[in-house]
Coordinates of C-alpha atoms in Angstrom, one line a residue:
Chain S
M1 CA 105.0 129.3 99.7
A2 CA 104.6 125.6 99.8
A3 CA 104.2 123.4 96.6
A4 CA 100.4 122.7 96.1
N5 CA 98.6 119.4 95.6
I6 CA 98.5 118.1 92.1
K7 CA 95.1 117.5 90.6
V8 CA 94.8 114.0 89.1
S9 CA 92.1 112.8 86.5
E10 CA 91.2 109.3 88.0
T11 CA 89.9 107.5 85.1
P12 CA 89.9 103.7 86.0
L13 CA 92.9 102.8 84.6
V14 CA 94.9 105.9 86.0
L15 CA 93.4 104.9 89.5
Y16 CA 94.2 101.2 89.3
A17 CA 97.9 102.1 88.5
L18 CA 98.1 104.5 91.4
R19 CA 96.5 102.2 93.9
R20 CA 99.2 99.7 93.2
A21 CA 101.8 102.3 93.1
D22 CA 100.9 103.9 96.4
D23 CA 100.8 100.2 97.9
A24 CA 104.7 99.6 96.5
L25 CA 105.8 103.2 97.7
I26 CA 104.2 103.1 101.1
L27 CA 105.4 99.6 102.0
G28 CA 108.9 100.4 100.3
H29 CA 109.1 103.6 102.5
R30 CA 108.1 101.6 105.6
L31 CA 110.7 99.2 105.1
S32 CA 113.2 102.0 104.2
E33 CA 112.7 103.2 107.7
W34 CA 114.5 100.2 109.1
C35 CA 117.9 100.7 107.4
G36 CA 120.5 101.1 109.9
H37 CA 118.5 99.8 112.6
A38 CA 117.5 96.1 112.0
P39 CA 118.0 93.4 114.6
A40 CA 121.0 91.9 112.5
M41 CA 123.1 93.0 109.3
E42 CA 121.5 90.5 107.3
E43 CA 118.1 91.7 107.8
D44 CA 119.3 95.3 107.2
M45 CA 120.3 93.9 103.8
A46 CA 117.1 92.1 103.2
L47 CA 114.7 95.0 104.4
A48 CA 116.5 97.3 102.2
N49 CA 116.4 94.9 99.4
M50 CA 112.8 94.4 99.4
G51 CA 112.5 98.2 100.0
L52 CA 114.1 98.9 96.8
D53 CA 112.1 96.1 95.0
L54 CA 109.0 97.9 96.1
L55 CA 110.2 101.2 95.2
G56 CA 111.0 100.1 91.6
Q57 CA 107.7 98.7 91.4
A58 CA 106.3 102.1 92.5
R59 CA 108.1 103.8 90.1
E60 CA 106.9 102.0 87.1
L61 CA 103.5 102.0 88.0
Y62 CA 103.5 105.9 88.6
S63 CA 105.1 106.3 85.3
Y64 CA 102.6 104.3 83.5
A65 CA 99.7 106.3 85.5
A66 CA 101.4 109.2 84.2
K67 CA 101.5 108.1 80.6
V68 CA 97.9 106.9 80.6
E69 CA 96.6 110.1 82.3
G70 CA 98.7 112.2 79.7
K71 CA 98.6 115.3 81.4
D72 CA 101.7 117.1 83.2
N73 CA 102.2 114.6 86.1
D74 CA 105.0 112.1 86.6
E75 CA 106.3 109.6 89.2
D76 CA 107.4 112.3 91.5
K77 CA 104.6 114.6 91.3
F78 CA 102.5 111.6 92.2
A79 CA 104.6 110.7 95.1
Y80 CA 105.5 114.0 96.4
L81 CA 102.5 116.3 95.6
R82 CA 99.3 114.4 96.7
D83 CA 97.9 114.8 100.3
V84 CA 96.7 112.1 102.6
R85 CA 93.2 112.1 100.9
Q86 CA 94.4 111.5 97.4
Y87 CA 96.7 108.4 98.0
R88 CA 95.2 105.1 97.6
N89 CA 97.4 102.5 99.2
L90 CA 96.0 99.6 101.5
L91 CA 95.4 100.5 105.2
L92 CA 97.7 97.7 106.1
L93 CA 100.8 99.0 104.4
E94 CA 100.8 102.2 105.8
Q95 CA 100.8 100.8 109.6
P96 CA 103.8 101.8 111.5
N97 CA 106.6 99.2 111.4
G98 CA 106.5 98.7 115.3
D99 CA 108.7 95.9 116.2
F100 CA 110.3 93.5 114.0
A101 CA 107.6 90.8 114.3
R102 CA 105.0 93.6 113.3
T103 CA 106.9 94.6 110.2
L104 CA 107.2 91.0 109.2
V105 CA 103.7 90.1 109.7
R106 CA 102.7 93.1 107.7
Q107 CA 105.1 91.9 105.1
F108 CA 103.9 88.2 104.9
F109 CA 100.2 89.2 104.9
Y110 CA 100.8 91.4 101.8
A111 CA 103.4 89.4 100.2
A112 CA 101.1 86.3 100.2
F113 CA 98.6 88.5 98.6
A114 CA 101.0 90.3 96.2
D115 CA 102.5 87.1 95.2
L116 CA 99.2 85.6 93.8
Y117 CA 98.1 88.7 92.7
W118 CA 101.1 89.6 90.3
R119 CA 101.3 85.9 89.2
A120 CA 97.5 86.1 87.9
M121 CA 98.1 89.8 86.4
M122 CA 100.7 88.6 84.2
G123 CA 97.5 87.5 82.1
S124 CA 96.4 91.0 81.9
S125 CA 95.3 92.0 78.4
D126 CA 97.1 95.2 79.1
P127 CA 100.8 94.8 78.0
T128 CA 102.5 97.1 80.4
L129 CA 100.7 95.8 83.3
A130 CA 101.3 92.2 82.6
A131 CA 105.2 93.2 82.3
I132 CA 105.3 94.8 85.6
A133 CA 103.2 92.1 87.0
A134 CA 105.7 89.6 85.7
K135 CA 108.8 91.4 87.3
S136 CA 107.0 92.0 90.5
E137 CA 106.0 88.5 90.8
K138 CA 109.5 87.5 90.8
E139 CA 110.4 89.8 93.5
T140 CA 107.2 89.2 95.8
A141 CA 107.9 85.5 95.7
Y142 CA 111.3 86.2 97.5
H143 CA 109.3 88.6 99.7
L144 CA 106.9 85.8 100.8
R145 CA 109.7 83.3 101.5
H146 CA 111.4 85.6 103.5
S147 CA 108.7 86.5 105.5
S148 CA 107.2 83.2 106.0
E149 CA 110.4 82.0 107.4
W150 CA 110.7 84.7 110.0
I151 CA 106.8 83.9 110.8
V152 CA 107.7 80.4 111.8
R153 CA 111.2 81.4 113.6
L154 CA 109.4 84.0 115.6
G155 CA 106.2 82.0 116.3
D156 CA 108.1 78.9 117.1
G157 CA 111.0 80.5 118.7
T158 CA 111.1 81.8 122.3
E159 CA 108.1 82.7 124.5
E160 CA 108.6 86.2 123.8
S161 CA 108.9 86.1 120.2
H162 CA 105.8 83.9 119.9
R163 CA 103.8 86.7 121.8
R164 CA 105.1 89.4 119.7
A165 CA 104.3 87.7 116.5
Q166 CA 100.7 86.8 117.9
D167 CA 100.1 90.2 118.8
A168 CA 101.2 91.7 115.6
I169 CA 98.7 89.1 113.6
D170 CA 95.8 90.0 116.0
D171 CA 96.5 93.7 115.3
L172 CA 96.9 93.5 111.6
W173 CA 94.3 91.1 110.7
A174 CA 91.5 93.4 110.2
Y175 CA 93.6 95.2 107.5
T176 CA 93.7 92.0 105.3
G177 CA 90.1 92.1 103.9
E178 CA 90.7 95.3 102.2
M179 CA 93.3 93.5 99.6
F180 CA 90.4 91.5 98.1
A181 CA 88.0 94.2 97.6
V182 CA 86.7 95.9 94.2
D183 CA 85.0 98.8 93.7
D184 CA 82.9 100.0 90.5
S185 CA 85.8 101.8 89.1
E186 CA 87.8 98.6 89.1
R187 CA 85.0 96.2 88.4
G188 CA 85.1 97.6 84.9
L189 CA 88.6 96.6 84.4
V190 CA 88.2 93.3 85.8
D191 CA 85.3 92.7 83.2
A192 CA 87.5 94.1 80.4
G193 CA 90.5 91.5 81.3
I194 CA 92.9 94.3 82.5
A195 CA 92.7 93.7 85.9
I196 CA 92.0 90.6 87.7
D197 CA 89.4 90.0 90.6
P198 CA 91.4 89.9 93.7
A199 CA 88.5 88.2 95.7
A200 CA 89.1 85.2 93.5
L201 CA 92.6 84.8 95.4
Q202 CA 91.1 85.0 98.7
P203 CA 90.6 81.1 99.5
R204 CA 94.3 80.4 98.3
W205 CA 95.7 83.6 100.1
L206 CA 94.1 81.9 103.1
K207 CA 95.5 78.6 102.6
T208 CA 99.0 79.9 102.0
V209 CA 98.6 82.3 105.5
T210 CA 96.9 79.3 107.4
G211 CA 99.9 76.9 106.5
V212 CA 102.5 79.1 107.7
V213 CA 100.8 80.5 110.8
N214 CA 100.1 76.8 111.8
E215 CA 103.8 75.8 111.4
A216 CA 104.6 78.7 113.5
T217 CA 102.3 77.5 116.3
L218 CA 100.3 80.9 116.0
S219 CA 96.7 81.2 115.3
L220 CA 94.7 83.7 113.0
P221 CA 91.8 85.6 114.8
K222 CA 88.3 84.4 114.6
S223 CA 87.1 88.1 114.0
N224 CA 86.0 88.6 110.4
W225 CA 85.7 92.4 110.7
M226 CA 87.7 94.2 108.3
Q227 CA 88.7 97.8 108.0
Q228 CA 88.6 99.6 104.7
G229 CA 89.0 103.2 103.4
G230 CA 92.7 103.3 102.0
R231 CA 91.6 102.5 98.3
S232 CA 89.4 105.7 98.4
G233 CA 91.5 107.8 100.5
R234 CA 90.0 107.3 104.0
H235 CA 93.4 106.4 106.0
S236 CA 94.7 106.1 109.3
E237 CA 96.2 108.8 111.1
H238 CA 99.7 107.1 110.3
L239 CA 99.8 108.1 106.7
G240 CA 99.9 111.8 107.2
H241 CA 103.0 111.5 109.3
L242 CA 104.5 109.3 106.7
L243 CA 103.8 111.8 104.0
S244 CA 104.9 115.0 105.8
E245 CA 108.3 113.2 106.0
L246 CA 108.5 111.8 102.5
Q247 CA 107.3 115.1 100.9
S248 CA 109.1 117.5 102.9
L249 CA 111.8 118.7 100.6
P250 CA 109.7 119.2 97.4
R251 CA 106.9 120.8 99.5
T252 CA 109.5 123.4 101.0
F253 CA 111.4 124.2 97.9
P254 CA 108.6 124.3 95.1
G255 CA 109.8 123.8 91.8
A256 CA 113.2 122.7 92.4
T257 CA 114.8 120.1 90.7
W258 CA 116.9 117.4 92.8
Chain Z
M1 CA 132.8 103.5 103.6
Y2 CA 136.1 104.3 105.4
T3 CA 139.0 103.3 107.2
Q4 CA 140.6 105.6 109.6
A5 CA 144.4 106.0 108.7
L6 CA 145.8 104.1 111.3
N7 CA 149.1 105.3 112.9
S8 CA 149.1 103.0 116.0
S9 CA 149.8 99.4 115.0
D10 CA 151.2 97.2 117.2
G11 CA 154.5 97.2 115.7
D12 CA 157.0 96.1 117.9
D13 CA 158.2 92.3 117.6
R14 CA 158.1 91.4 121.1
G15 CA 155.1 89.0 120.0
I16 CA 157.6 87.1 117.6
E17 CA 158.6 83.8 119.2
D18 CA 160.2 82.5 116.0
A19 CA 162.7 84.7 114.8
A20 CA 163.1 82.1 111.6
R21 CA 159.7 82.3 110.8
A22 CA 159.5 86.0 111.0
A23 CA 162.2 86.7 108.7
Q24 CA 160.6 84.0 106.2
F25 CA 157.1 86.1 106.8
Q26 CA 159.1 89.3 106.0
A27 CA 160.7 87.9 102.9
R28 CA 157.3 86.9 101.6
I29 CA 155.8 90.4 102.1
D30 CA 159.0 91.8 100.5
D31 CA 158.3 89.6 97.6
D32 CA 154.8 90.8 97.3
E33 CA 153.2 87.4 98.3
R34 CA 149.8 87.6 99.8
I35 CA 149.6 86.1 103.4
E36 CA 146.5 84.0 103.8
A37 CA 144.5 83.1 106.8
N38 CA 145.9 79.9 107.5
D39 CA 149.5 81.1 106.9
W40 CA 151.8 81.6 110.0
M41 CA 151.9 85.3 110.7
P42 CA 153.4 87.5 113.8
A43 CA 151.0 88.0 116.5
A44 CA 151.2 91.7 116.1
Y45 CA 150.5 91.5 112.5
R46 CA 147.3 89.5 113.4
K47 CA 146.5 92.0 116.2
T48 CA 147.2 95.1 113.7
L49 CA 144.9 93.8 111.0
T50 CA 142.4 92.8 113.2
R51 CA 141.9 96.0 114.9
Q52 CA 142.2 98.1 111.4
I53 CA 139.7 95.7 109.4
S54 CA 137.4 95.8 112.3
Q55 CA 137.5 99.4 112.8
H56 CA 136.9 99.8 108.9
A57 CA 133.8 97.3 109.6
H58 CA 132.5 99.6 112.4
S59 CA 132.9 102.5 110.2
E60 CA 130.8 101.1 107.6
I61 CA 128.2 100.1 109.9
V62 CA 128.0 103.6 111.8
G63 CA 128.4 105.4 108.5
M64 CA 124.6 104.0 107.7
L65 CA 123.3 106.3 110.2
P66 CA 124.1 109.7 108.8
E67 CA 123.0 108.8 105.2
G68 CA 120.1 106.5 106.5
N69 CA 119.0 109.7 108.1
W70 CA 117.9 111.2 104.7
I71 CA 116.4 107.9 103.1
T72 CA 112.8 108.7 104.0
R73 CA 113.3 112.4 103.0
A74 CA 114.9 112.1 99.7
P75 CA 113.5 114.6 97.3
S76 CA 112.7 112.2 94.5
L77 CA 111.9 108.5 93.8
R78 CA 115.0 108.0 91.7
R79 CA 117.1 109.8 94.6
K80 CA 115.6 107.6 97.2
A81 CA 116.1 104.2 95.6
A82 CA 119.9 105.4 95.1
L83 CA 120.5 106.5 98.5
L84 CA 118.8 103.1 100.0
A85 CA 120.9 100.9 97.8
K86 CA 124.0 103.0 98.6
V87 CA 123.4 102.6 102.4
Q88 CA 122.5 98.9 101.8
D89 CA 125.9 98.7 100.1
E90 CA 127.6 100.2 103.2
C91 CA 125.9 97.3 105.2
G92 CA 127.3 94.8 102.8
H93 CA 130.7 96.1 103.2
G94 CA 130.4 95.9 107.0
L95 CA 129.5 92.2 106.3
Y96 CA 132.4 91.2 104.2
L97 CA 134.7 93.4 106.5
Y98 CA 133.8 91.6 109.5
A99 CA 134.1 88.2 107.7
A100 CA 137.4 89.1 106.7
A101 CA 138.5 90.1 110.2
E102 CA 136.8 86.7 111.3
T103 CA 139.4 85.1 109.3
L104 CA 142.0 86.3 111.6
G105 CA 140.3 84.4 114.5
T106 CA 138.0 86.9 116.3
S107 CA 134.1 86.4 115.9
R108 CA 132.0 89.4 114.5
E109 CA 130.0 89.1 117.8
E110 CA 133.0 90.2 119.8
L111 CA 134.1 92.6 117.5
V112 CA 130.7 94.3 117.4
D113 CA 130.6 94.3 121.2
L114 CA 134.0 96.2 121.4
M115 CA 132.3 98.9 119.1
L116 CA 129.1 99.1 121.1
S117 CA 130.9 99.4 124.4
G118 CA 133.0 102.1 123.1
K119 CA 136.2 100.5 123.3
A120 CA 136.8 99.9 119.5
K121 CA 137.0 103.2 117.3
Y122 CA 135.0 104.1 113.9
S123 CA 135.7 106.8 111.5
S124 CA 135.4 110.0 113.4
I125 CA 133.7 111.6 110.1
F126 CA 130.3 109.9 111.0
N127 CA 130.1 111.8 114.2
Y128 CA 129.2 114.9 112.1
P129 CA 125.4 115.4 111.3
T130 CA 123.8 115.5 107.9
L131 CA 121.6 118.7 108.3
T132 CA 120.3 119.0 104.6
W133 CA 119.9 117.0 101.5
A134 CA 123.3 118.8 100.2
D135 CA 124.8 116.7 103.0
I136 CA 124.1 113.7 101.1
G137 CA 125.8 115.0 98.1
T138 CA 128.9 116.3 100.0
V139 CA 129.0 112.9 102.0
G140 CA 129.3 111.1 98.7
W141 CA 131.6 113.5 96.9
L142 CA 134.0 114.2 99.7
V143 CA 133.7 111.3 102.3
D144 CA 133.5 108.7 100.0
G145 CA 136.2 110.3 97.9
A146 CA 138.5 110.4 100.9
A147 CA 137.6 107.1 101.7
I148 CA 138.8 105.8 97.9
M149 CA 142.1 107.6 98.3
N150 CA 142.6 105.5 101.3
Q151 CA 141.5 102.4 100.2
I152 CA 142.7 102.1 96.7
P153 CA 146.2 101.2 98.2
L154 CA 144.6 98.7 100.5
C155 CA 143.7 96.7 97.4
R156 CA 147.2 95.7 97.3
C157 CA 147.6 95.1 101.3
S158 CA 149.8 92.2 102.1
Y159 CA 146.7 90.3 103.7
G160 CA 144.8 88.4 101.1
P161 CA 141.3 88.4 102.6
Y162 CA 141.6 92.3 103.3
A163 CA 143.0 92.9 99.8
R164 CA 140.0 91.2 98.1
A165 CA 137.3 92.7 100.2
M166 CA 138.8 95.7 99.5
I167 CA 138.7 95.5 95.6
R168 CA 135.0 95.0 95.6
V169 CA 134.3 97.7 98.3
C170 CA 136.5 100.2 96.1
K171 CA 134.4 99.6 92.9
E172 CA 131.1 100.3 95.0
E173 CA 132.8 103.2 96.6
S174 CA 133.7 104.8 93.4
F175 CA 130.2 104.6 92.1
H176 CA 128.9 106.2 95.2
Q177 CA 131.5 109.3 94.9
R178 CA 130.2 109.6 91.6
Q179 CA 126.6 109.8 92.8
G180 CA 127.4 112.2 95.2
F181 CA 129.2 114.5 92.8
E182 CA 126.3 114.1 90.7
I183 CA 123.8 115.4 93.3
M184 CA 126.2 118.3 93.8
V185 CA 126.2 119.2 90.2
T186 CA 122.4 119.1 90.4
L187 CA 122.0 121.4 93.2
C188 CA 124.7 123.7 91.9
R189 CA 122.6 124.2 88.7
G190 CA 119.6 124.6 90.8
T191 CA 118.0 127.6 92.5
E192 CA 119.9 129.9 94.7
E193 CA 118.6 128.2 97.9
Q194 CA 119.9 125.1 96.5
K195 CA 123.3 126.3 95.7
A196 CA 123.8 127.9 99.1
M197 CA 122.8 124.6 100.6
A198 CA 125.6 122.9 98.9
Q199 CA 128.1 125.9 99.8
N200 CA 127.0 125.4 103.3
A201 CA 127.5 121.7 103.3
L202 CA 130.8 122.0 101.7
E203 CA 131.6 124.5 104.6
R204 CA 131.0 122.0 107.3
W205 CA 132.5 119.1 105.8
W206 CA 135.7 120.2 104.5
W207 CA 137.9 120.4 107.4
P208 CA 136.5 117.1 109.0
V209 CA 137.1 115.2 105.5
L210 CA 140.7 116.4 105.6
M211 CA 141.1 114.9 109.1
M212 CA 139.8 111.6 107.7
F213 CA 143.6 111.0 106.6
G214 CA 144.7 110.9 110.3
P215 CA 147.3 113.2 112.2
P216 CA 150.1 114.7 110.1
D217 CA 153.3 112.7 109.6
K218 CA 155.4 114.8 111.6
A219 CA 153.2 114.4 114.8
S220 CA 152.5 110.7 114.1
Q221 CA 153.8 108.3 116.6
H222 CA 153.6 105.6 113.9
S223 CA 156.4 103.1 113.7
D224 CA 157.0 102.0 110.3
T225 CA 155.8 98.6 110.9
S226 CA 152.4 99.0 109.0
T227 CA 154.7 100.2 106.0
K228 CA 157.1 97.3 106.4
W229 CA 154.3 94.8 106.4
K230 CA 152.9 96.4 103.3
I231 CA 149.4 97.3 105.2
K232 CA 149.9 100.8 104.8
R233 CA 151.8 102.4 101.7
F234 CA 151.2 106.0 101.6
S235 CA 151.5 108.5 104.8
N236 CA 148.7 110.4 105.9
D237 CA 150.1 113.8 104.4
E238 CA 150.8 112.2 101.3
L239 CA 147.1 110.9 100.7
R240 CA 145.6 114.1 102.1
Q241 CA 147.6 116.1 99.4
K242 CA 146.2 113.6 96.8
F243 CA 143.0 114.4 97.8
V244 CA 143.2 117.8 98.0
D245 CA 144.6 118.3 94.6
A246 CA 141.7 116.2 93.0
T247 CA 139.1 117.9 95.0
V248 CA 140.1 121.7 94.1
P249 CA 139.1 121.5 90.5
Q250 CA 136.1 119.6 91.3
A251 CA 134.9 122.5 93.5
Q252 CA 135.7 125.1 91.0
Y253 CA 133.6 123.0 88.5
L254 CA 130.8 123.2 90.8
G255 CA 131.3 126.7 91.4
L256 CA 131.7 126.2 95.3
T257 CA 134.3 127.8 97.6
I258 CA 136.5 125.7 99.6
P259 CA 136.4 127.1 103.3
D260 CA 140.3 128.0 103.4
P261 CA 141.0 131.7 101.8
G262 CA 144.8 131.1 102.5
M263 CA 144.8 128.0 99.9
K264 CA 147.1 128.4 97.1
Q265 CA 148.7 126.4 94.5
N266 CA 152.2 126.0 94.7
A267 CA 154.9 125.8 91.8
N268 CA 154.4 122.0 91.8
G269 CA 150.9 122.3 90.9
N270 CA 149.8 120.8 94.6
W271 CA 147.2 123.0 96.4
E272 CA 148.6 124.3 99.9
Y273 CA 146.0 124.3 102.5
S274 CA 145.9 126.0 105.9
P275 CA 146.7 124.3 109.2
I276 CA 144.1 121.8 110.2
D277 CA 142.8 122.3 113.6
W278 CA 143.9 119.1 115.2
E279 CA 142.3 119.9 118.5
E280 CA 138.8 119.4 116.8
F281 CA 139.9 115.8 115.7
N282 CA 141.2 115.4 119.0
Q283 CA 138.2 116.1 120.7
V284 CA 135.9 113.9 118.1
L285 CA 138.0 111.1 118.7
A286 CA 137.7 111.5 122.5
G287 CA 133.9 111.2 122.1
N288 CA 133.0 114.9 122.1
G289 CA 132.0 115.3 118.3
P290 CA 128.5 116.7 117.6
C291 CA 126.9 113.2 117.1
N292 CA 129.1 110.7 119.0
R293 CA 126.5 109.9 121.6
D294 CA 123.9 109.8 119.3
R295 CA 125.8 107.4 116.8
L296 CA 126.6 105.0 119.7
A297 CA 122.8 105.2 121.2
A298 CA 121.6 104.3 117.8
R299 CA 123.6 101.2 117.4
R300 CA 123.3 100.1 120.9
K301 CA 119.3 100.6 120.5
A302 CA 119.2 98.5 117.3
H303 CA 121.2 95.7 119.0
E304 CA 119.2 95.5 122.3
E305 CA 115.9 96.0 120.5
G306 CA 117.2 93.2 118.1
A307 CA 118.3 90.7 120.9
W308 CA 114.8 88.8 121.0
V309 CA 114.9 88.5 117.6
R310 CA 118.3 86.7 117.2
E311 CA 117.3 84.6 120.3
A312 CA 114.4 83.5 118.8
A313 CA 116.1 82.6 115.6
M314 CA 118.7 80.7 117.5
A315 CA 115.9 78.9 119.7
Y316 CA 114.2 78.0 116.4
A317 CA 117.3 76.6 114.9
E318 CA 117.9 74.6 117.9
K319 CA 114.6 73.1 118.0
R320 CA 114.6 72.2 114.6
E321 CA 118.0 70.4 114.8
N322 CA 116.7 68.6 117.9
R323 CA 113.5 67.5 115.6
K324 CA 115.8 66.2 113.1
L325 CA 117.9 64.3 115.5
A326 CA 114.9 62.8 117.1
Q327 CA 113.2 61.7 113.6
A328 CA 116.6 60.1 112.9
A329 CA 116.6 58.1 116.0
E330 CA 113.2 56.8 115.4

């Protein structure tokens, strides 16, 4: 017998918290995959550090989702007992680590967004979300600085590092549009002042990203075609493998406490 | 995480060219003074410490692998964060220890190359696999527990930079050990399957952990130089006995059975254990443990696949320096 999926009542606020929690968990998990295998010990430390920040954010957001939902769910049930179609994270964040350049480009695209996003969310009318935002903003400011510095080093480093960084930008670019999208469920929260409209952050995000990419002697793709679907559970093939690993123990030993 | 009990110090004094300075050096050690990086020291002291500290550093870095094996599968978010933080701590220990070794005059790069080429050793315990989640509890409880027994005396080691590094390392290790024990407590209070998992992990790790303290005193070819220099303060068997005596009541508390039916408590209260299979130890040391090849392969892969990243960072730093110089010249 394997542990079954939980049911979630995705009211707008629960769904909102789950989406951000899933973002943080999935990216944190990806970063944790590097642990012990990074190109230098200093980077092992840094990637683990950022992974820990994100895991912390995920736990707070899941706990808040559980509280708002008011049922039997908790942080671990949300993380370990939902299937691919119930996960709500951005497609960008589930993309495999690839080489160091790909991991850092993924981190950079997201951190440049998350830093703006959490800073704006500090003004949320929901005090719990505002508090989570204040903590997360401090953390993502470092993630942005760390990844920006690496984008510049890699882009303006050697021919090989330039090529790898450019390939990563070209491949991941189509996943960046989803960060700025809002659906009807979230629109209501934006109107109520609980959430902010990420679309408003897009010009500033692009300015930050363009500045760093230019300094790195790299370039952004011309294509405006953007992949979407993560927020509503239509994921890439990669997420299922990540979850099968992440969830293996609670799925194999239903009901056990760890 | 751990330094193998060293029994092979370069103990002869042939390298000492200056008998008067050597006598003065020994007098400082006898007075419990700390030796610092810029102080005069016998070549053999430098060599012994470089080897011991760098082996310790390699052990921290290789030790990230067996535990890192479970980060992506940790069974709750709290456990996942704790394990990731723990393995990150090991990396931090590796960094301090390489820095401490560098104060003796050999660079981190050279030391790491010796490990990657298989010339330098790391602790044999990391050549065993972590097969279940209970192994993560057992490694914390027993491997970190044994490491602490070995390392507490090193906080008073005569070489200042090593002793200071060990104070910080020991604090974190003792936290890890409690964390590991807490995982075991949870498993032992859990389902039958969880308890069986805990018992099985103890059975696999018990003997290799006892081997962590190094060969028995009577078989040791150890000259007493490390003791004379106050690098080593207790013998392998003394530390092993202390560890066994501390661990038996913990196993009893957990309701687990130590896989040594002949073990008994003597009149002094010490737990006498059965003979250790030193042939297994020698085989693992010779490269024939279950994971020797995997561990080295993983470290080499990380090193080789990271080469272009390190080159890029160097190239960029150089470019930036040149630009600064060019600007200054304008």
